[in-house]
Tab-separated table of C-alpha atoms in Angstrom:
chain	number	residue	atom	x	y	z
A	864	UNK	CA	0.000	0.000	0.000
A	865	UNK	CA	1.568	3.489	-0.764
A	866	UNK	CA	1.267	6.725	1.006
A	867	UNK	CA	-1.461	8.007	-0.844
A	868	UNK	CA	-3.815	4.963	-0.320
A	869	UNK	CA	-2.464	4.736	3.461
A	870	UNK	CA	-3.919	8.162	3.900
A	871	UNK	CA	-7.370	7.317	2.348
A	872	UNK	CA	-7.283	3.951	4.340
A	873	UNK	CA	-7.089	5.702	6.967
A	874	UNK	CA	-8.773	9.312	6.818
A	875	UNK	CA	-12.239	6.485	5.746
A	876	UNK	CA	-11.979	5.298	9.361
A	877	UNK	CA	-14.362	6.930	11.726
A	878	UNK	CA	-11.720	7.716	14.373
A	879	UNK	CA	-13.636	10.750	16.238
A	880	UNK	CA	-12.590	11.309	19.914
A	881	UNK	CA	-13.263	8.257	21.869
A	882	UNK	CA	-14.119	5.975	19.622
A	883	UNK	CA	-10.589	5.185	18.692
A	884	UNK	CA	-10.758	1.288	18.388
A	885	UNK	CA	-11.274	0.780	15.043
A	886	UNK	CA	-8.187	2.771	13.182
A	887	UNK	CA	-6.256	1.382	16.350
A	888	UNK	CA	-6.846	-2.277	15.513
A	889	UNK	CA	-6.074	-0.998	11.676
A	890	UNK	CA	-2.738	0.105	12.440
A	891	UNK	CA	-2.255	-2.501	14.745
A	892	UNK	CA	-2.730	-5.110	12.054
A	893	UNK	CA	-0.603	-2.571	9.979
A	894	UNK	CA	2.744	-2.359	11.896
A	895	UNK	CA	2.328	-6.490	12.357
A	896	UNK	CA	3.328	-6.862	9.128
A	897	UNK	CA	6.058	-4.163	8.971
A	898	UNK	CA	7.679	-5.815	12.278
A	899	UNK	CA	7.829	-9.167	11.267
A	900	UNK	CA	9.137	-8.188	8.179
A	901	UNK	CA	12.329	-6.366	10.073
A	902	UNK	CA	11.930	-8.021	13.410
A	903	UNK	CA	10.270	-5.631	15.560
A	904	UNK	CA	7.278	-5.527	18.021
A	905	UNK	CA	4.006	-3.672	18.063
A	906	UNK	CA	1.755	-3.015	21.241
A	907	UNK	CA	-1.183	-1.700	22.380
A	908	UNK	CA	-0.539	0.352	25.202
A	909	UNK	CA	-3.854	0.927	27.544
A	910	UNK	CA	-5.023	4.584	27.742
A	911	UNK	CA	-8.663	3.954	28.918
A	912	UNK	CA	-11.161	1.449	29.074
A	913	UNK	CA	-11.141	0.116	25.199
A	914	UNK	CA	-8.644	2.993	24.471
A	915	UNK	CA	-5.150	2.012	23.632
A	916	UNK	CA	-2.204	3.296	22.168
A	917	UNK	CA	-0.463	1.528	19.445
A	918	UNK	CA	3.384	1.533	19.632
A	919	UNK	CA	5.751	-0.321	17.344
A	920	UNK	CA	9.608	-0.751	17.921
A	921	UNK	CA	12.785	-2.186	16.130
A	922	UNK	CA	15.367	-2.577	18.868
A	923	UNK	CA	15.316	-0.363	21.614
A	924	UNK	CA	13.792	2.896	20.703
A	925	UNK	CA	16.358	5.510	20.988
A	926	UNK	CA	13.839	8.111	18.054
A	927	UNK	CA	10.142	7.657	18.036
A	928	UNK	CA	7.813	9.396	15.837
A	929	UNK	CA	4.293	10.036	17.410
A	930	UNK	CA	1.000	11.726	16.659
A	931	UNK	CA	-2.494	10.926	17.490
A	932	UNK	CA	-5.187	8.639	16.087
A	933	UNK	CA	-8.416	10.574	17.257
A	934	UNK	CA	-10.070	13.532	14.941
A	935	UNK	CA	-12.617	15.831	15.501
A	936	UNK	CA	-15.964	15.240	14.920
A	937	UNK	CA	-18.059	14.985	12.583
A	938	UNK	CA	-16.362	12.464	10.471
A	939	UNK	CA	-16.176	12.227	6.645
A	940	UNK	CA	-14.456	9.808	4.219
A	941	UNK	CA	-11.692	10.472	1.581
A	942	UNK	CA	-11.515	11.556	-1.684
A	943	UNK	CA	-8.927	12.371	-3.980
A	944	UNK	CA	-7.664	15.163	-6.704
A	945	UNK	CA	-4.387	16.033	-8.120
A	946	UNK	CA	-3.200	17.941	-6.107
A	947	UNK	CA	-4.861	16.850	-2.693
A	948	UNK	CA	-6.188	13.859	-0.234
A	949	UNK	CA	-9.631	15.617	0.992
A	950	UNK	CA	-11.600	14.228	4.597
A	951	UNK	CA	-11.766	14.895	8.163
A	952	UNK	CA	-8.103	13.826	9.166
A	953	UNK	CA	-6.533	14.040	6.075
A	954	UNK	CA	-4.253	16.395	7.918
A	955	UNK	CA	-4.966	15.862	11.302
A	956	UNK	CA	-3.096	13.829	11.810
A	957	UNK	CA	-4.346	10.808	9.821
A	958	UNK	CA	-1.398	11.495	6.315
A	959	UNK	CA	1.119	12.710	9.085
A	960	UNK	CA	0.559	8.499	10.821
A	961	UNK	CA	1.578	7.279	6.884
A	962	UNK	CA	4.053	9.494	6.462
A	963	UNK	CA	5.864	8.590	9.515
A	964	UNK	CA	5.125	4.789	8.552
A	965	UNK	CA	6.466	5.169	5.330
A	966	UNK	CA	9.281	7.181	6.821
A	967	UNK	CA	10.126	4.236	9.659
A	968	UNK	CA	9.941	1.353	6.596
A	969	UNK	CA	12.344	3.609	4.156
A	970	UNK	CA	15.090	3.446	7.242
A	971	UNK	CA	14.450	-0.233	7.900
A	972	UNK	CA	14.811	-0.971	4.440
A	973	UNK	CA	17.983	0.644	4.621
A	974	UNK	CA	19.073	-0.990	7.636
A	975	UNK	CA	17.692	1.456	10.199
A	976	UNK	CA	17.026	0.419	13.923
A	977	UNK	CA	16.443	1.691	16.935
A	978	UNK	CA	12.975	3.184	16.082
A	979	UNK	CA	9.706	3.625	17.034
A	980	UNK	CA	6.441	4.484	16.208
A	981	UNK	CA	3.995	6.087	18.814
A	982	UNK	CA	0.186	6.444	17.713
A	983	UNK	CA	-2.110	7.914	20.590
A	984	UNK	CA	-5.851	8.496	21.452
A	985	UNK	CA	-7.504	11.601	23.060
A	986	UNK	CA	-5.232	14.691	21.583
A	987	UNK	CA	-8.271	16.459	20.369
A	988	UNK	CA	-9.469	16.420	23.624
A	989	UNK	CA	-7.524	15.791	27.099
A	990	UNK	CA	-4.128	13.937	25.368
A	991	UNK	CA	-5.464	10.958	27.775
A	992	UNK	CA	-3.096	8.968	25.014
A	993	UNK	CA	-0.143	10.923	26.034
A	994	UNK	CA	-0.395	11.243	29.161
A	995	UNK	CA	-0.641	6.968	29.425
A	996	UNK	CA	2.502	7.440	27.517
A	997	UNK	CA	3.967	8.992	29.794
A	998	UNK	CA	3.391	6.944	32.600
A	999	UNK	CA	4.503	3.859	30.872
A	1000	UNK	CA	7.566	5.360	28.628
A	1001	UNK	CA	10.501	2.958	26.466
A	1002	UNK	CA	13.363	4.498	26.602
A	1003	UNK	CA	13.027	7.179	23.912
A	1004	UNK	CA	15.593	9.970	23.445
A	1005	UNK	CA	13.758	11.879	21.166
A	1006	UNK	CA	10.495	12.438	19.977
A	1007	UNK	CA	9.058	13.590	16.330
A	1008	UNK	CA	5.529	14.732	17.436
A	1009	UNK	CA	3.411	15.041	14.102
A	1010	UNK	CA	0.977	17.988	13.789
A	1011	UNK	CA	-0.017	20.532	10.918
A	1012	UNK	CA	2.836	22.664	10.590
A	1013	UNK	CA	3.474	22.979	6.795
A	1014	UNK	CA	6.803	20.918	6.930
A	1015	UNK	CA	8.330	23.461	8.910
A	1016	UNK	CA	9.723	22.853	12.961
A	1017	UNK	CA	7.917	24.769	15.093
A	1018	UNK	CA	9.941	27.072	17.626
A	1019	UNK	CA	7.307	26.987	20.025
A	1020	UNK	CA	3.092	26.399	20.695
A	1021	UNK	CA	1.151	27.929	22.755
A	1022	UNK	CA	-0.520	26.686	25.931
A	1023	UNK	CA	-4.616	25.786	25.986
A	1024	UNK	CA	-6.180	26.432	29.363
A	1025	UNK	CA	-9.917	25.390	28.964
A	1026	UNK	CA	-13.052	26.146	31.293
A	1027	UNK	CA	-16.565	25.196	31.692
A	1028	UNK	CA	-19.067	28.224	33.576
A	1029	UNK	CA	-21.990	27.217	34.477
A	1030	UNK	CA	-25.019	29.539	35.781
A	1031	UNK	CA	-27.922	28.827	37.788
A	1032	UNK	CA	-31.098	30.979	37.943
A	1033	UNK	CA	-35.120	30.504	39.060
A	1034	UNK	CA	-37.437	29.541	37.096
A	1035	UNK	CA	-40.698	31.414	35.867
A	1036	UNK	CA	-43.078	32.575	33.346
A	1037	UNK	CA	-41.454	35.166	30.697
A	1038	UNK	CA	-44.284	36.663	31.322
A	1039	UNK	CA	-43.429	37.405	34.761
A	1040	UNK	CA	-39.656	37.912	34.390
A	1041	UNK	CA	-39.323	39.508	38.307
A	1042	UNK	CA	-40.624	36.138	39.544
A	1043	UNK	CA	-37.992	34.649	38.026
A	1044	UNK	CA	-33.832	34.848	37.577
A	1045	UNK	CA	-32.292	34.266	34.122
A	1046	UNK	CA	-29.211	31.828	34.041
A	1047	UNK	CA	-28.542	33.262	30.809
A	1048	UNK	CA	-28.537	36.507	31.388
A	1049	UNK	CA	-25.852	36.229	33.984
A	1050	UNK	CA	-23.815	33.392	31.704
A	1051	UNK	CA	-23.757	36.142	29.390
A	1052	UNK	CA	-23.063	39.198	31.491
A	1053	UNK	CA	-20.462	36.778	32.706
A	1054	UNK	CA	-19.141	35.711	29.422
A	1055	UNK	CA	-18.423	39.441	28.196
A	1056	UNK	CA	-16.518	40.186	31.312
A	1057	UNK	CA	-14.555	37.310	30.327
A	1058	UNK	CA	-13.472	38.648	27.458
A	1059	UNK	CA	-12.795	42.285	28.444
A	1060	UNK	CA	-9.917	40.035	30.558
A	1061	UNK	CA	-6.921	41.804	29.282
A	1062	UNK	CA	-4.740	39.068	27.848
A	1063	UNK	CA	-0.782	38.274	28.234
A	1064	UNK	CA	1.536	38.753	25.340
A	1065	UNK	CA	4.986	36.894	24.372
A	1066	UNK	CA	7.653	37.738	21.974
A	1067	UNK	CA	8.055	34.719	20.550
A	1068	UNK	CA	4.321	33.502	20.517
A	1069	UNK	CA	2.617	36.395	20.215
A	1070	UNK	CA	-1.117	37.353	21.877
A	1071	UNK	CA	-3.228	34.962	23.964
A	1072	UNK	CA	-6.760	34.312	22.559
A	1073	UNK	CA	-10.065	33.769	24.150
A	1074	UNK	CA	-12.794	31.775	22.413
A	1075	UNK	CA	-16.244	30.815	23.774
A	1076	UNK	CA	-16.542	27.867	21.544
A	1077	UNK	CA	-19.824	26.443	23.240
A	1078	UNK	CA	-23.460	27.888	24.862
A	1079	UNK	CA	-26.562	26.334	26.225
A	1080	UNK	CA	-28.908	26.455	28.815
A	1081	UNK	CA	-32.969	27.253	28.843
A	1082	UNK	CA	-35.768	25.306	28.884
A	1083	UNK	CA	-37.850	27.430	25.946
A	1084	UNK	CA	-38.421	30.900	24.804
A	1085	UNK	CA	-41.596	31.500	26.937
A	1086	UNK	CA	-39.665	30.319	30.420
A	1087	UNK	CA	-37.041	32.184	32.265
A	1088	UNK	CA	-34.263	30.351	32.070
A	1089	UNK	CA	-32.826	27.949	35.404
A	1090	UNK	CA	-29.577	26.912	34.295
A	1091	UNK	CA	-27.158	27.617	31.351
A	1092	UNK	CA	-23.387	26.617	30.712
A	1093	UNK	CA	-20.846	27.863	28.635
A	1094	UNK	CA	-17.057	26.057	27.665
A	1095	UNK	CA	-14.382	28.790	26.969
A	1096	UNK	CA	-10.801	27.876	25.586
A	1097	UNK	CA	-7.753	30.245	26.044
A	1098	UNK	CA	-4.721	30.078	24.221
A	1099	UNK	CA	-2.059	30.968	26.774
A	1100	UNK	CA	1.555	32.171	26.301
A	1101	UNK	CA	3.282	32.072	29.306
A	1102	UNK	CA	2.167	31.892	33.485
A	1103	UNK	CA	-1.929	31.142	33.492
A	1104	UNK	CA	-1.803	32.192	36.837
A	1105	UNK	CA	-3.386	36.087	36.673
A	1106	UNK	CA	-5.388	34.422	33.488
A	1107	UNK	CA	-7.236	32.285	36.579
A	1108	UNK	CA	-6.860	35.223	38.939
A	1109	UNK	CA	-9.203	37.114	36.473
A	1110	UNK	CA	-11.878	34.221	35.252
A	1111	UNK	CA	-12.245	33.964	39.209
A	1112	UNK	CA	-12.967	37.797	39.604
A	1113	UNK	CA	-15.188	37.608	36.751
A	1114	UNK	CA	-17.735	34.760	38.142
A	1115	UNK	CA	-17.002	35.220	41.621
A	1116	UNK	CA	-20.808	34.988	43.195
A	1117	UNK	CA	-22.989	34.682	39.531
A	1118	UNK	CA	-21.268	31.233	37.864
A	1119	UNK	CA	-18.885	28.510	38.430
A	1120	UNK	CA	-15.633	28.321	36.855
A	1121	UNK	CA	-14.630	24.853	36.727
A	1122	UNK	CA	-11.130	24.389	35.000
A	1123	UNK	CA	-11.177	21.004	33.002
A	1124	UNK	CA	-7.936	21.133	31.219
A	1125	UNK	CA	-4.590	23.510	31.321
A	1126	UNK	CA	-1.560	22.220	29.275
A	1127	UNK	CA	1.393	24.816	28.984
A	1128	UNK	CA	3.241	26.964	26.236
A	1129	UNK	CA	6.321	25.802	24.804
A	1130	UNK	CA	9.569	26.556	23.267
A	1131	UNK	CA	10.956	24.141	21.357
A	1132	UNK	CA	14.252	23.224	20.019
A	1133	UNK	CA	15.960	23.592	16.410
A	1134	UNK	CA	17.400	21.191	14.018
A	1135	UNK	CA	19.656	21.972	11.364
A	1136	UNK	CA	18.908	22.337	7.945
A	1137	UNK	CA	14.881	22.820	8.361
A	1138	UNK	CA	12.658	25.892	8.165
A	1139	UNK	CA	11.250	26.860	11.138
A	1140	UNK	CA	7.207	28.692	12.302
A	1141	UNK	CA	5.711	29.074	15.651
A	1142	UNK	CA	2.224	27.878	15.939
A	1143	UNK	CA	-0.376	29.092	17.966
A	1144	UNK	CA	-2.112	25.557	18.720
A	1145	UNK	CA	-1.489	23.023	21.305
A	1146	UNK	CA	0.036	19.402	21.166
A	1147	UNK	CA	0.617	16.258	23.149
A	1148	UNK	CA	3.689	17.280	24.033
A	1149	UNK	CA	3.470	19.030	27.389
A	1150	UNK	CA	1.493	15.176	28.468
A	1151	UNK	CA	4.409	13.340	27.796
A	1152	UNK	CA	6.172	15.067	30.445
A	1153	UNK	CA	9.531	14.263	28.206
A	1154	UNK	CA	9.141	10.910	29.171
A	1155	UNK	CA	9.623	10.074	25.563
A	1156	UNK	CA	12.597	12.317	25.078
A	1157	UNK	CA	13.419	15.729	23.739
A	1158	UNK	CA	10.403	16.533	21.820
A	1159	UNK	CA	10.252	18.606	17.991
A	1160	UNK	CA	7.204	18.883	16.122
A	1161	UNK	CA	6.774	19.127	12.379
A	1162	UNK	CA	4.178	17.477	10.087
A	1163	UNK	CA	2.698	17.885	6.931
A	1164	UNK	CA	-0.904	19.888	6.401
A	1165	UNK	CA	-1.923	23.282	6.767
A	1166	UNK	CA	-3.488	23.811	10.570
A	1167	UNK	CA	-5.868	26.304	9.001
A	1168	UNK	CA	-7.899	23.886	7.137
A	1169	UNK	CA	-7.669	20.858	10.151
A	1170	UNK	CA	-11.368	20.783	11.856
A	1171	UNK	CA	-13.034	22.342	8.393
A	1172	UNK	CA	-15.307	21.024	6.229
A	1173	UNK	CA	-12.137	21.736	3.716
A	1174	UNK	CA	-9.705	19.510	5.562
A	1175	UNK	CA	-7.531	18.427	3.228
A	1176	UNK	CA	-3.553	17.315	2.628
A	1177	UNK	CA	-1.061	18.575	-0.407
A	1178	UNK	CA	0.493	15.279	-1.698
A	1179	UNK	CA	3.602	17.017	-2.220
A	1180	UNK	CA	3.803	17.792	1.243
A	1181	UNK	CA	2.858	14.382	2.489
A	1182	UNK	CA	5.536	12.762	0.054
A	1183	UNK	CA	8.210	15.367	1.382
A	1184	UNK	CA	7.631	14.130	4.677
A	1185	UNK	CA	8.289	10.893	4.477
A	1186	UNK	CA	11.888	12.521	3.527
A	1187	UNK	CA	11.656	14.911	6.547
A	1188	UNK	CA	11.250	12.453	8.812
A	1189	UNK	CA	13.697	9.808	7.796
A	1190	UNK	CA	16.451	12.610	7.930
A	1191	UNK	CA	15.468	13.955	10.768
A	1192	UNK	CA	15.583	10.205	13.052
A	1193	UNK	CA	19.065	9.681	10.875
A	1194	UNK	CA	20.517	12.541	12.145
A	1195	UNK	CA	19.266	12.061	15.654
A	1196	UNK	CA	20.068	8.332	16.024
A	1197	UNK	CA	23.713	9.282	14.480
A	1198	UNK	CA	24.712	12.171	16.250
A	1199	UNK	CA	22.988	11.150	19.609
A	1200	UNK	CA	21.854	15.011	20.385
A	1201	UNK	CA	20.017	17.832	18.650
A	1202	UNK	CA	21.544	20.203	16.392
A	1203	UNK	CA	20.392	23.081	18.197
């Protein structure tokens, strides 16, 4: 199977967040064959209940490439153009997991060992993959981490520090709104002091970012509303700590702030002879811990077209890649250190 058909294999798996099993037993079945062919091992590594990682070695891994198996919802199959692989995953991260396969069997082939290949579940919503990972690590030195980045290394990511606010009111007759207390009304007096929150600023990653990327709450348009709930997702730079002080100030006695996830900003290393960005999304790496080694991240895919209807993958980026890679675990498993 080549790259291109890898991809589409893949991309026409429903993989959403969650339900994980099926592209996992895919690639399990996958990396069988490619380790008995060199003599390696594959494993499924237990993230949650009927959630596992799948992880692949030849020899002991000293350079493991890793992204995730999980997509955003909804899902859509694959199609093909050209110029392009089109579907939901097609860049995220489903044609960054065959270009790293493809990558691993070019350096086998060519008498490569000391590799592995890391494929996790949950990095579209809590990295519960990763963070298994980490608690259950092989001996890795370094770590590839695969995400949309244009082929280019990325300097640095920002942080993602991600709340739920919930509001509770009194029911009653719209008619009668002074019997009554609007949750929604305070969610979203709430809400808009939430974003007047002035936000940090770094001079390598630039501006944090505030989105309110969910609301609900009411029972209909004739009753005051009881209850109402909102999830808001900042994209941090630096410290969250006076980002916290302020969502506390800002529902303190109208909502709950419940913090459900926080995973920091990072700067990240170089390696010679690649172009570099600095993206403004989030990873798996801060849930490995480094437990897998010194991470970079690069992948093929433009991040502004992952979780569109659009999503879609350049085949001349996905072929470089498989180049990219194999370079980049040469130079690391020859010179033993990075090149920054």
């Amino acid at each position: 199977m080549n790259l291109f058909e890898l991809t589409r294999a893949l991309v026409d798996i429903d993989s959403t967040t969650n339900h994980e099993k099926n592209v996992g037993d895919y690639l399990f079945a996958h990396l069988s064959e490619l380790s008995r062919r060199y003599t390696g091992r594959v494993e499924r590594i237990p993230a949650e209940p009927n959630r596992n990682n799948i992880f692949a070695s030849w020899s002991e891994p000293v350079v493991t490439l890793s992204t995730h198996m999980d997509t955003v919802p909804p899902f859509f199959g694959s199609r093909e153009d050209g110029g392009f692989i089109w579907g939901r995953g097609a860049c995220d991260a489903k044609g960054i997991i065959a270009s790293m396969i493809a990558a691993a069997e070019k350096l086998l082939a060519e008498g490569a060992r000391n590799l592995g290949l890391l494929f996790v579940v949950g990095e579209e919503r809590n990295s519960a993959g990763a963070q298994a990972a980490a608690a259950t690590p092989r001996g890795s030195r370094f770590l590839i981490n695969g995400e949309p980045t244009e082929n280019r290394l990325a300097l640095g990511s920002k942080g993602a520090l991600r709340y739920e606010i919930a509001a509770h009111g009194k029911l009653a007759h719209s008619a009668y709104p002074e019997l009554g207390h609007s949750a929604i009304h305070t969610l979203l007096d709430v809400l808009q002091d939430i974003r007047q929150i002035p936000l940090p600023e770094d001079g390598l990653l630039g501006r944090s970012t505030l989105n309110v990327g969910t609301i609900e709450g009411g029972r209909a348009p004739n009753v005051v509303a009881d209850e109402a709930e909102a999830e808001i997702m900042l994209r941090t730079v630096g410290d969250p700590a006076k980002i916290r002080e302020a969502v506390s100030a800002a529902t303190a006695g109208r909502a709950e702030a419940r913090e459900v996830f926080y995973t920091p900003a990072l700067q990240l290393a170089k390696l010679d002879g690649l172009p570099t960005t600095v993206v403004a999304f989030t990873t798996d790496i801060p849930s490995f811990e480094g437990t897998w080694g010194q991470p970079f991240l690069i992948g093929p895919g433009s991040i502004h077209v992952a979780h569109t209807a659009e999503e879609r993958i350049p085949k001349k980026e996905l072929s470089e890649a498989v180049d990219i890679y194999a370079r980049m675990a040469t130079q690391l498993l020859a010179t033993g250190r990075s090149g920054s």
